[in-house]
Tab-separated table of C-alpha atoms in Angstrom:
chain	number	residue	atom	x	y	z
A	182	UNK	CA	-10.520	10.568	-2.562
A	183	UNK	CA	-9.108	7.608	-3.787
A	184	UNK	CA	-6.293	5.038	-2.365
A	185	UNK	CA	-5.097	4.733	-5.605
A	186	UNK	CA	-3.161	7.928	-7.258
A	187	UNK	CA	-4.118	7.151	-10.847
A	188	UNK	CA	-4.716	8.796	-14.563
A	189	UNK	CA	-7.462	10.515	-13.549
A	190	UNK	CA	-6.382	12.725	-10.457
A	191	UNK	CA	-3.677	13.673	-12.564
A	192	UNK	CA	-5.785	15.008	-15.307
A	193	UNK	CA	-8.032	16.999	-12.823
A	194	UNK	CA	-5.092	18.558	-11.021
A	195	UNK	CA	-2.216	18.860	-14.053
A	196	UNK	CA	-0.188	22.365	-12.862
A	197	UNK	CA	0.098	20.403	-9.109
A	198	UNK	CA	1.851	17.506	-10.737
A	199	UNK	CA	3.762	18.852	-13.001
A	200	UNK	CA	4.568	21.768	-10.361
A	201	UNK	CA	5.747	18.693	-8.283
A	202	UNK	CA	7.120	16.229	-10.375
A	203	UNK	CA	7.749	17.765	-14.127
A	204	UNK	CA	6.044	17.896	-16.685
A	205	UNK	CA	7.866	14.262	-18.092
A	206	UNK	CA	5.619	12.701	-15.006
A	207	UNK	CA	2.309	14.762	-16.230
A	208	UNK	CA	2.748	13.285	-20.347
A	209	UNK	CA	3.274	10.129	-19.015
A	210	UNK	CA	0.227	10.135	-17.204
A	211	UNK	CA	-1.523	11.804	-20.190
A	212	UNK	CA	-0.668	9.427	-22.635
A	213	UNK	CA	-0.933	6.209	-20.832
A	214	UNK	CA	-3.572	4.241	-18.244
A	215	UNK	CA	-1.094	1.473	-17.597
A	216	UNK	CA	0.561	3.096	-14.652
A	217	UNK	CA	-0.501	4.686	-11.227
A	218	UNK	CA	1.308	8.426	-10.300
A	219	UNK	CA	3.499	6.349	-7.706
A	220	UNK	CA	4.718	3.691	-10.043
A	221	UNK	CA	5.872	6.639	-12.582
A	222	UNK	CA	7.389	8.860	-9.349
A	223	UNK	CA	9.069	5.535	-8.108
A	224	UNK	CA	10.619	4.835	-11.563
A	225	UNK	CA	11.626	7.892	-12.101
A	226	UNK	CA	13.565	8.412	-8.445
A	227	UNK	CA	15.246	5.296	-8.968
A	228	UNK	CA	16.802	6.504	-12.241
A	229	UNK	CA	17.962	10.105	-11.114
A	230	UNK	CA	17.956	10.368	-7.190
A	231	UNK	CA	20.172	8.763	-4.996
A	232	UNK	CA	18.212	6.759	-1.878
A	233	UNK	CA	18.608	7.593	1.304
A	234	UNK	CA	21.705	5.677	2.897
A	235	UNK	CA	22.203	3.573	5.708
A	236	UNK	CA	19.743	2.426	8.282
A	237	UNK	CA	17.066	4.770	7.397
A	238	UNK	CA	16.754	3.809	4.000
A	239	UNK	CA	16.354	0.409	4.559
A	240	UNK	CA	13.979	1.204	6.997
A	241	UNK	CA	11.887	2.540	4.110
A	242	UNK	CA	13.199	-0.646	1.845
A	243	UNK	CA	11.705	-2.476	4.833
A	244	UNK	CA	8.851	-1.227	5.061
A	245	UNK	CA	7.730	-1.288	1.330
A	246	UNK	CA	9.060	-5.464	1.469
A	247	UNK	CA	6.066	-5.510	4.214
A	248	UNK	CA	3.526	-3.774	2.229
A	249	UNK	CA	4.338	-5.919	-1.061
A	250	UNK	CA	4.085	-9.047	0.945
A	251	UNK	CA	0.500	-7.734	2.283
A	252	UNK	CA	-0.581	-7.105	-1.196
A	253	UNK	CA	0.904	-10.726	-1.806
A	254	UNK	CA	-1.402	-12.136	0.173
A	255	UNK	CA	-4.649	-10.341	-1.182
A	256	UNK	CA	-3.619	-11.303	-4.134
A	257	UNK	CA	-3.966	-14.947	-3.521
A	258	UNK	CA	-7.108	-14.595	-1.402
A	259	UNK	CA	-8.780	-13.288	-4.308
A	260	UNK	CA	-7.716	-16.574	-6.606
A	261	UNK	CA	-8.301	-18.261	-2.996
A	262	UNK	CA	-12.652	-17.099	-4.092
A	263	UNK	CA	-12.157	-15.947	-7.808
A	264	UNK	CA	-15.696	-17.769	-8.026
A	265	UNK	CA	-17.182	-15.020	-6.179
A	266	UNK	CA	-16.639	-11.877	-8.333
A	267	UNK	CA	-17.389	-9.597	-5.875
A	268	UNK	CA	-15.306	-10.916	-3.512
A	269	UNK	CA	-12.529	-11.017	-5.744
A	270	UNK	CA	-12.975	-7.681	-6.605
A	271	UNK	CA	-12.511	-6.704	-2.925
A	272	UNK	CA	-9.312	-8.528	-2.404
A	273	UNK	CA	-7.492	-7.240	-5.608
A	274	UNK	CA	-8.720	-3.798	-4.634
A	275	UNK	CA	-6.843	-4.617	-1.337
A	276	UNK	CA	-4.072	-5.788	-3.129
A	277	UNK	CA	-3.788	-2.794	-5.463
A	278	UNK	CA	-4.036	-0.391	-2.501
A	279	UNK	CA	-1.264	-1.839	-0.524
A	280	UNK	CA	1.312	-1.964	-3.561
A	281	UNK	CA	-0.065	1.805	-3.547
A	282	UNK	CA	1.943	1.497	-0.281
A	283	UNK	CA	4.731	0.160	-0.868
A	284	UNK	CA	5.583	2.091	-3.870
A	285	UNK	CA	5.258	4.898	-1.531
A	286	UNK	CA	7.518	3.858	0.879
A	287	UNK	CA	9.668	3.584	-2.430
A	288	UNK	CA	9.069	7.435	-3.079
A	289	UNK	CA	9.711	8.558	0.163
A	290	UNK	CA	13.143	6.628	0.090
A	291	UNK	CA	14.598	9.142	-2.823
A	292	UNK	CA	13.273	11.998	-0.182
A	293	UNK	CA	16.718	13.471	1.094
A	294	UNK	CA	15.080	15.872	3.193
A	295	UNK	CA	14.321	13.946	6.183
A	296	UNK	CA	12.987	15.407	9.053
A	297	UNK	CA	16.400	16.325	11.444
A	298	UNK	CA	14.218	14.413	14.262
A	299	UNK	CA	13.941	11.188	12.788
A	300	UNK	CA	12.911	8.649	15.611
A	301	UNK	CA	11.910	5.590	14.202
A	302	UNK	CA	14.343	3.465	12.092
A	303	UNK	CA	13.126	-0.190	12.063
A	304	UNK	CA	15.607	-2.499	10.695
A	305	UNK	CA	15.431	-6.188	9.834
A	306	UNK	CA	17.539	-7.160	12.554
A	307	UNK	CA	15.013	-5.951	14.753
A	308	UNK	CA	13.405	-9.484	16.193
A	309	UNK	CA	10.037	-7.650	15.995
A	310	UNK	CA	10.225	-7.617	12.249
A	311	UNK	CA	11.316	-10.571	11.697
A	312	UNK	CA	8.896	-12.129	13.808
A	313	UNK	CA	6.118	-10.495	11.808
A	314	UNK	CA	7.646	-11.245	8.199
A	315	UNK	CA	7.676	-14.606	9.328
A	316	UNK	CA	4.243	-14.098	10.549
A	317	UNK	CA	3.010	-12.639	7.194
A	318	UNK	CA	4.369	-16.240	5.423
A	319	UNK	CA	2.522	-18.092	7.516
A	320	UNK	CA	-0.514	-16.488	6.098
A	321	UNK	CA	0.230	-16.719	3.226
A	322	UNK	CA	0.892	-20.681	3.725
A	323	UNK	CA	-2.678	-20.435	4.743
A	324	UNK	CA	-4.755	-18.812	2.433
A	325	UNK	CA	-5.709	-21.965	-0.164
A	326	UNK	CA	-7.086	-23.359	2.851
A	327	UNK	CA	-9.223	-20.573	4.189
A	328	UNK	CA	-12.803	-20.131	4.401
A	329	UNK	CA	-13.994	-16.912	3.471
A	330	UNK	CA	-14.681	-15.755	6.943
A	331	UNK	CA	-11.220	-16.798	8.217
A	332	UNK	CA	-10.156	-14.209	5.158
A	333	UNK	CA	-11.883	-11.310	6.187
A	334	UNK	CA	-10.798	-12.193	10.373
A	335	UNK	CA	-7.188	-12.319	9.156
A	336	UNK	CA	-7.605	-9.282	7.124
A	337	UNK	CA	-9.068	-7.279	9.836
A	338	UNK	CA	-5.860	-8.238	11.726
A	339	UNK	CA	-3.415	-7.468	8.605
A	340	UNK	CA	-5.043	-4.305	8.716
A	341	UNK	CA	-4.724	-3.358	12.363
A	342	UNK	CA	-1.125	-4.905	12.834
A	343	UNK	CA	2.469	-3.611	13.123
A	344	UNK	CA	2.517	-3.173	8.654
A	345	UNK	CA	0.361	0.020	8.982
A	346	UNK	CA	2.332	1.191	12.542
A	347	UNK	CA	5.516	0.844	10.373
A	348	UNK	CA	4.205	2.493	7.234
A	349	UNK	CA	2.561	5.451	9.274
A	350	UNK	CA	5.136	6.348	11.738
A	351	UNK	CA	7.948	6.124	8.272
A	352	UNK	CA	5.248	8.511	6.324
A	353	UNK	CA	5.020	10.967	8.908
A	354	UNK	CA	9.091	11.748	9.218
A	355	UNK	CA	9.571	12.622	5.591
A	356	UNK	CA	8.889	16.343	4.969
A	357	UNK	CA	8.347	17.216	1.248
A	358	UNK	CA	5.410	18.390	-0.841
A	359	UNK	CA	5.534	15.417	-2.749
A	360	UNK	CA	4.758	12.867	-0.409
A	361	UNK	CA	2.756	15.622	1.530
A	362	UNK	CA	0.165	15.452	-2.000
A	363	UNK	CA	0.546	11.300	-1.657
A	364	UNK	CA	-0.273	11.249	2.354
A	365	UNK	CA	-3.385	13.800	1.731
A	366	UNK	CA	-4.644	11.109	-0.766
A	367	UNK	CA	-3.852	8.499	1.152
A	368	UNK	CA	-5.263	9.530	4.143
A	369	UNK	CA	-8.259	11.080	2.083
A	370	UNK	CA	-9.464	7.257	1.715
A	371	UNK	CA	-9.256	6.843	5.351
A	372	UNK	CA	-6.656	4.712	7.051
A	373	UNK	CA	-6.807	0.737	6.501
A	374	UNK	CA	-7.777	-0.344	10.097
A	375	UNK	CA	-10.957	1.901	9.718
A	376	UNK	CA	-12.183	1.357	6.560
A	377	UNK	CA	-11.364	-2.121	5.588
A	378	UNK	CA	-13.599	-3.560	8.212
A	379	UNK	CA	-16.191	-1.203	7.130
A	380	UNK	CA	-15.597	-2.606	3.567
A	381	UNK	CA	-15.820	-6.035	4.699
A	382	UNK	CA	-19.142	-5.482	6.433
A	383	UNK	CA	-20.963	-3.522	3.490
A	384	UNK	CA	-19.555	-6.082	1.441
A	385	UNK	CA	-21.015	-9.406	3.683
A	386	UNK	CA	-24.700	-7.431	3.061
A	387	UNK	CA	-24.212	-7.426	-0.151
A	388	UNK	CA	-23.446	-11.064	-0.120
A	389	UNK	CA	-26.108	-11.571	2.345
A	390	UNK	CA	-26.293	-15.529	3.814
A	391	UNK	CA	-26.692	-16.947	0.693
A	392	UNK	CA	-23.592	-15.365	-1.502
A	393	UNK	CA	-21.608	-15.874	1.730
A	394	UNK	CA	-22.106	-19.414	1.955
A	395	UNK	CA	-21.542	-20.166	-1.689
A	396	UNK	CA	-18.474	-17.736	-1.716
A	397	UNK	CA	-16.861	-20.018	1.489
């Protein structure tokens, strides 16, 4: 299972998407690689659905602003050690799967049917959250300065830190079959803070001593 919903789940699974999301969604898919599932689902909510109002949408607004930063930063680690392609590679993949999460969160906010026991509404007044979007421009600040190793140690933490508690807890009190299908693939690649570190590991032997040193 992938992190990323793209052209080619779609293709082996065409009566659950269009069953889902109409058969507009499905052509688009068919016709074009330029787009994941989410990006088309997100477009297309934002043109005929109206968000959900008040606090809990912008908890879901909130939530996808975290993820984008996240993917922000990946983004610039891998021009941060664009000289290592692998490495690269692993950062962009990073960076692709967390706008994967954001545009969920963007999904799930034209979702009316919200669980009735909705618990969890962060909001950017919350001093937590601002504390940790400050937190997440620091890092960024960082990044041109970072040695490969500090990369992967701040990653690990990304990864394990209140962005995923947010996005989970918000993914688990939305009900539908829609974002039922995107939380099965989602969770089908296994949750961030257990496989990235995994990742980062398989990738350092790859490397080995050598490729890390020159990649730094």
């Amino acid at each position: 299972m992938q992190a990323v919903i793209d052209r080619g789940f779609c293709l082996k699974n065409p009566v659950k998407i269009i069953q889902l999301f109409g058969l507009d969604v499905f052509i688009g898919m068919l016709l074009s690689k330029d787009k994941t599932l989410l990006q088309r689902i997100a477009e297309k909510y934002q043109a005929r659905r109206v968000p959900m109002p008040g606090a809990i949408g912008n908890a879901y607004k909130l939530s996808a602003l975290f993820e984008f930063r996240v993917a922000h930063i990946y983004a610039a680690m891998a021009e941060r050690f664009k000289s290592n392609p692998d490495v690269q590679r692993f950062f962009l993949d990073l960076r692709d799967e967390e706008m994967e999460h954001g545009r969920l969160m963007l999904a799930c906010l034209y979702q009316v049917a919200v669980n009735r026991e909705v618990e969890f509404v962060p909001s950017v007044r919350d001093r937590e959250m601002r504390e940790s979007l400050n937190a997440l421009r620091e890092v960024e600040r960082r990044v041109p300065e970072m040695s490969l190793e500090e990369a992967f140690k701040v990653t690990n933490e990304l990864e394990a830190g209140e962005v995923n508690v947010i996005f989970g807890r918000l993914l688990t009190q939305v009900g539908r079959a829609e974002t039922e299908l995107f939380a099965e693939q989602l969770k089908g690649a296994q949750s961030h803070p257990e496989s990235v570190p995994r990742r980062i590991k398989e990738l350092k032997a790859r490397l080995g001593p050598d490729g890390l040193a020159a990649a730094a």
